[in-house]
Short mmCIF file of N, CA and C in Angstrom, two decimals:
data_model
loop_
_atom_site.label_atom_id
_atom_site.label_comp_id
_atom_site.label_asym_id
_atom_site.label_seq_id
_atom_site.Cartn_x
_atom_site.Cartn_y
_atom_site.Cartn_z
N MET A 21 0.85 -1.18 0.00
CA MET A 21 0.00 0.00 0.00
C MET A 21 0.90 1.23 0.00
N THR A 22 0.61 2.17 -0.86
CA THR A 22 1.42 3.38 -0.94
C THR A 22 0.87 4.45 -0.03
N GLU A 23 1.67 5.48 0.20
CA GLU A 23 1.26 6.59 1.04
C GLU A 23 0.02 7.28 0.47
N GLN A 24 -0.11 7.33 -0.85
CA GLN A 24 -1.23 8.01 -1.48
C GLN A 24 -2.55 7.31 -1.21
N ASN A 25 -2.53 6.01 -1.05
CA ASN A 25 -3.77 5.26 -0.85
C ASN A 25 -4.29 5.35 0.58
N GLN A 26 -3.44 5.60 1.55
CA GLN A 26 -3.87 5.59 2.93
C GLN A 26 -4.96 6.61 3.24
N PRO A 27 -4.83 7.88 2.84
CA PRO A 27 -5.91 8.83 3.17
C PRO A 27 -7.25 8.44 2.56
N SER A 28 -7.25 7.94 1.32
CA SER A 28 -8.54 7.59 0.72
C SER A 28 -9.15 6.39 1.43
N THR A 29 -8.32 5.45 1.87
CA THR A 29 -8.83 4.31 2.61
C THR A 29 -9.43 4.78 3.93
N PHE A 30 -8.73 5.68 4.62
CA PHE A 30 -9.25 6.23 5.86
C PHE A 30 -10.56 6.97 5.61
N GLU A 31 -10.62 7.78 4.57
CA GLU A 31 -11.83 8.53 4.26
C GLU A 31 -12.99 7.59 3.92
N GLU A 32 -12.72 6.54 3.18
CA GLU A 32 -13.76 5.58 2.86
C GLU A 32 -14.28 4.91 4.14
N THR A 33 -13.38 4.54 5.03
CA THR A 33 -13.78 3.92 6.29
C THR A 33 -14.57 4.91 7.13
N LYS A 34 -14.11 6.15 7.22
CA LYS A 34 -14.79 7.18 8.00
C LYS A 34 -16.18 7.44 7.44
N THR A 35 -16.31 7.54 6.13
CA THR A 35 -17.61 7.77 5.50
C THR A 35 -18.56 6.61 5.79
N HIS A 36 -18.07 5.39 5.71
CA HIS A 36 -18.91 4.24 5.99
C HIS A 36 -19.36 4.26 7.44
N PHE A 37 -18.47 4.57 8.36
CA PHE A 37 -18.81 4.64 9.79
C PHE A 37 -19.81 5.75 10.05
N ASP A 38 -19.59 6.92 9.48
CA ASP A 38 -20.48 8.07 9.69
C ASP A 38 -21.88 7.80 9.15
N SER A 39 -21.99 7.01 8.09
CA SER A 39 -23.30 6.78 7.48
C SER A 39 -24.23 6.00 8.40
N VAL A 40 -23.69 5.29 9.39
CA VAL A 40 -24.52 4.59 10.36
C VAL A 40 -25.36 5.59 11.13
N TYR A 41 -24.83 6.79 11.35
CA TYR A 41 -25.51 7.82 12.11
C TYR A 41 -26.01 8.95 11.21
N PHE A 42 -26.43 8.59 10.04
CA PHE A 42 -26.87 9.59 9.06
C PHE A 42 -28.35 9.92 9.23
N TYR A 43 -29.04 9.28 10.16
CA TYR A 43 -30.46 9.53 10.39
C TYR A 43 -30.62 10.58 11.49
N PHE A 44 -31.72 11.30 11.44
CA PHE A 44 -31.95 12.31 12.46
C PHE A 44 -33.44 12.52 12.67
N VAL A 45 -33.78 13.18 13.78
CA VAL A 45 -35.16 13.49 14.13
C VAL A 45 -35.29 15.02 14.09
N ILE A 46 -36.31 15.50 13.40
CA ILE A 46 -36.56 16.93 13.28
C ILE A 46 -37.78 17.29 14.12
N LEU A 47 -37.58 18.26 14.99
CA LEU A 47 -38.65 18.79 15.85
C LEU A 47 -39.24 20.02 15.19
N PHE A 48 -40.57 20.09 15.14
CA PHE A 48 -41.26 21.25 14.57
C PHE A 48 -41.82 22.13 15.66
N ASN A 49 -41.83 23.42 15.40
CA ASN A 49 -42.40 24.39 16.33
C ASN A 49 -43.91 24.20 16.39
N ASP A 50 -44.49 24.45 17.54
CA ASP A 50 -45.95 24.50 17.67
C ASP A 50 -46.30 25.60 18.66
N SER A 51 -47.55 25.98 18.66
CA SER A 51 -47.98 27.05 19.57
C SER A 51 -48.69 26.49 20.80
N ILE A 52 -48.60 25.19 20.99
CA ILE A 52 -49.32 24.51 22.07
C ILE A 52 -48.48 24.38 23.33
N HIS A 53 -47.23 23.97 23.17
CA HIS A 53 -46.40 23.60 24.32
C HIS A 53 -45.53 24.76 24.81
N GLU A 54 -45.34 24.79 26.12
CA GLU A 54 -44.44 25.76 26.75
C GLU A 54 -42.99 25.37 26.45
N PHE A 55 -42.10 26.36 26.42
CA PHE A 55 -40.69 26.09 26.21
C PHE A 55 -40.16 25.10 27.24
N SER A 56 -40.55 25.26 28.48
CA SER A 56 -40.03 24.38 29.54
C SER A 56 -40.41 22.92 29.28
N TYR A 57 -41.61 22.68 28.76
CA TYR A 57 -42.04 21.31 28.46
C TYR A 57 -41.19 20.72 27.33
N VAL A 58 -40.99 21.51 26.29
CA VAL A 58 -40.19 21.05 25.15
C VAL A 58 -38.75 20.79 25.60
N GLU A 59 -38.20 21.69 26.38
CA GLU A 59 -36.84 21.50 26.89
C GLU A 59 -36.74 20.23 27.74
N ASP A 60 -37.72 19.99 28.60
CA ASP A 60 -37.72 18.77 29.42
C ASP A 60 -37.76 17.53 28.55
N CYS A 61 -38.59 17.54 27.52
CA CYS A 61 -38.67 16.39 26.61
C CYS A 61 -37.35 16.18 25.88
N LEU A 62 -36.73 17.26 25.45
CA LEU A 62 -35.44 17.14 24.76
C LEU A 62 -34.38 16.55 25.68
N MET A 63 -34.40 16.95 26.94
CA MET A 63 -33.42 16.40 27.89
C MET A 63 -33.70 14.93 28.19
N LYS A 64 -34.95 14.59 28.41
CA LYS A 64 -35.30 13.21 28.79
C LYS A 64 -35.29 12.25 27.61
N LEU A 65 -35.84 12.68 26.48
CA LEU A 65 -36.05 11.77 25.35
C LEU A 65 -34.95 11.81 24.30
N CYS A 66 -34.25 12.94 24.22
CA CYS A 66 -33.17 13.08 23.23
C CYS A 66 -31.80 13.14 23.89
N PHE A 67 -31.77 13.03 25.23
CA PHE A 67 -30.52 12.96 25.98
C PHE A 67 -29.67 14.22 25.82
N LYS A 68 -30.32 15.37 25.80
CA LYS A 68 -29.64 16.65 25.64
C LYS A 68 -29.38 17.30 27.00
N THR A 69 -28.34 18.12 27.06
CA THR A 69 -28.11 18.92 28.25
C THR A 69 -29.13 20.05 28.26
N LYS A 70 -29.28 20.71 29.39
CA LYS A 70 -30.22 21.83 29.48
C LYS A 70 -29.85 22.92 28.48
N LYS A 71 -28.56 23.20 28.35
CA LYS A 71 -28.09 24.22 27.42
C LYS A 71 -28.45 23.84 25.97
N ASP A 72 -28.19 22.59 25.59
CA ASP A 72 -28.51 22.15 24.23
C ASP A 72 -30.01 22.12 23.99
N ALA A 73 -30.77 21.71 25.00
CA ALA A 73 -32.24 21.67 24.89
C ALA A 73 -32.80 23.07 24.64
N LYS A 74 -32.28 24.05 25.36
CA LYS A 74 -32.72 25.44 25.17
C LYS A 74 -32.40 25.91 23.75
N LYS A 75 -31.19 25.58 23.29
CA LYS A 75 -30.75 25.98 21.95
C LYS A 75 -31.65 25.36 20.87
N ILE A 76 -31.96 24.08 21.00
CA ILE A 76 -32.79 23.38 20.01
C ILE A 76 -34.21 23.93 20.04
N ALA A 77 -34.76 24.14 21.23
CA ALA A 77 -36.11 24.69 21.35
C ALA A 77 -36.19 26.08 20.73
N MET A 78 -35.18 26.90 20.94
CA MET A 78 -35.16 28.24 20.36
C MET A 78 -35.02 28.19 18.84
N GLU A 79 -34.20 27.27 18.35
CA GLU A 79 -34.05 27.12 16.90
C GLU A 79 -35.38 26.69 16.27
N ALA A 80 -36.07 25.75 16.88
CA ALA A 80 -37.37 25.32 16.37
C ALA A 80 -38.37 26.47 16.40
N HIS A 81 -38.33 27.25 17.45
CA HIS A 81 -39.24 28.39 17.58
C HIS A 81 -38.94 29.45 16.51
N THR A 82 -37.67 29.72 16.29
CA THR A 82 -37.25 30.76 15.36
C THR A 82 -37.39 30.33 13.90
N ASN A 83 -36.92 29.11 13.59
CA ASN A 83 -36.87 28.64 12.20
C ASN A 83 -38.03 27.73 11.81
N GLY A 84 -38.85 27.35 12.78
CA GLY A 84 -39.96 26.45 12.50
C GLY A 84 -39.62 24.99 12.66
N LYS A 85 -38.32 24.67 12.70
CA LYS A 85 -37.89 23.28 12.88
C LYS A 85 -36.44 23.26 13.31
N ALA A 86 -36.04 22.13 13.92
CA ALA A 86 -34.66 21.95 14.36
C ALA A 86 -34.35 20.47 14.49
N VAL A 87 -33.13 20.08 14.17
CA VAL A 87 -32.69 18.71 14.39
C VAL A 87 -32.50 18.54 15.90
N CYS A 88 -33.20 17.55 16.46
CA CYS A 88 -33.11 17.35 17.91
C CYS A 88 -32.38 16.07 18.29
N PHE A 89 -32.13 15.19 17.32
CA PHE A 89 -31.43 13.94 17.63
C PHE A 89 -30.83 13.39 16.36
N GLN A 90 -29.63 12.80 16.48
CA GLN A 90 -28.98 12.13 15.36
C GLN A 90 -28.45 10.80 15.85
N GLY A 91 -28.67 9.75 15.06
CA GLY A 91 -28.21 8.43 15.47
C GLY A 91 -28.52 7.40 14.40
N SER A 92 -28.52 6.14 14.80
CA SER A 92 -28.86 5.06 13.87
C SER A 92 -30.36 5.12 13.56
N MET A 93 -30.78 4.41 12.54
CA MET A 93 -32.18 4.41 12.17
C MET A 93 -33.05 3.93 13.34
N GLU A 94 -32.61 2.88 14.02
CA GLU A 94 -33.38 2.32 15.14
C GLU A 94 -33.48 3.31 16.29
N GLU A 95 -32.37 3.99 16.61
CA GLU A 95 -32.39 4.99 17.68
C GLU A 95 -33.33 6.13 17.34
N CYS A 96 -33.25 6.60 16.10
CA CYS A 96 -34.10 7.72 15.68
C CYS A 96 -35.57 7.34 15.68
N GLU A 97 -35.88 6.12 15.26
CA GLU A 97 -37.27 5.67 15.29
C GLU A 97 -37.80 5.66 16.73
N THR A 98 -36.99 5.19 17.65
CA THR A 98 -37.40 5.15 19.06
C THR A 98 -37.60 6.56 19.61
N VAL A 99 -36.65 7.45 19.35
CA VAL A 99 -36.76 8.83 19.84
C VAL A 99 -37.98 9.50 19.22
N ALA A 100 -38.19 9.33 17.92
CA ALA A 100 -39.34 9.95 17.26
C ALA A 100 -40.65 9.43 17.84
N GLU A 101 -40.73 8.15 18.11
CA GLU A 101 -41.93 7.58 18.71
C GLU A 101 -42.17 8.16 20.10
N ASN A 102 -41.12 8.26 20.89
CA ASN A 102 -41.25 8.82 22.24
C ASN A 102 -41.63 10.29 22.21
N MET A 103 -41.07 11.04 21.28
CA MET A 103 -41.41 12.46 21.14
C MET A 103 -42.87 12.61 20.69
N THR A 104 -43.31 11.77 19.79
CA THR A 104 -44.71 11.78 19.33
C THR A 104 -45.63 11.43 20.48
N ASN A 105 -45.27 10.45 21.28
CA ASN A 105 -46.07 10.09 22.45
C ASN A 105 -46.15 11.23 23.47
N ALA A 106 -45.16 12.13 23.42
CA ALA A 106 -45.16 13.31 24.30
C ALA A 106 -45.92 14.47 23.63
N ASN A 107 -46.61 14.17 22.54
CA ASN A 107 -47.41 15.14 21.79
C ASN A 107 -46.61 16.24 21.11
N LEU A 108 -45.36 15.94 20.78
CA LEU A 108 -44.54 16.87 20.00
C LEU A 108 -44.54 16.41 18.55
N THR A 109 -44.41 17.36 17.65
CA THR A 109 -44.44 17.05 16.22
C THR A 109 -43.01 16.86 15.71
N VAL A 110 -42.71 15.65 15.24
CA VAL A 110 -41.39 15.32 14.73
C VAL A 110 -41.52 14.46 13.48
N ILE A 111 -40.46 14.43 12.70
CA ILE A 111 -40.34 13.51 11.57
C ILE A 111 -38.93 12.95 11.56
N LEU A 112 -38.76 11.81 10.89
CA LEU A 112 -37.44 11.22 10.68
C LEU A 112 -36.86 11.81 9.41
N GLY A 113 -35.55 12.03 9.43
CA GLY A 113 -34.87 12.54 8.24
C GLY A 113 -33.66 11.68 7.94
N VAL A 114 -33.23 11.76 6.70
CA VAL A 114 -32.05 11.01 6.26
C VAL A 114 -31.04 11.99 5.72
#
């Protein structure tokens, strides 16, 4: 193996590894829930810190939507189901 091939091999491996976590959950803004409720759900269901939960809630409020979780397809499906059960509006993204 030559020196020139090593970076491309590493990049190919990195890309393959990263693609496992290429799924995400998008939270949509609504006028029903209080910020504190959304932040609590983000901390409990998406495993976010209070600081990150506040940032995501504000982004959803300002832009209409925000990525609230990234992980494998199975993890994202579980988080999306739990967020839906908490009466929050989310979708899965790729």
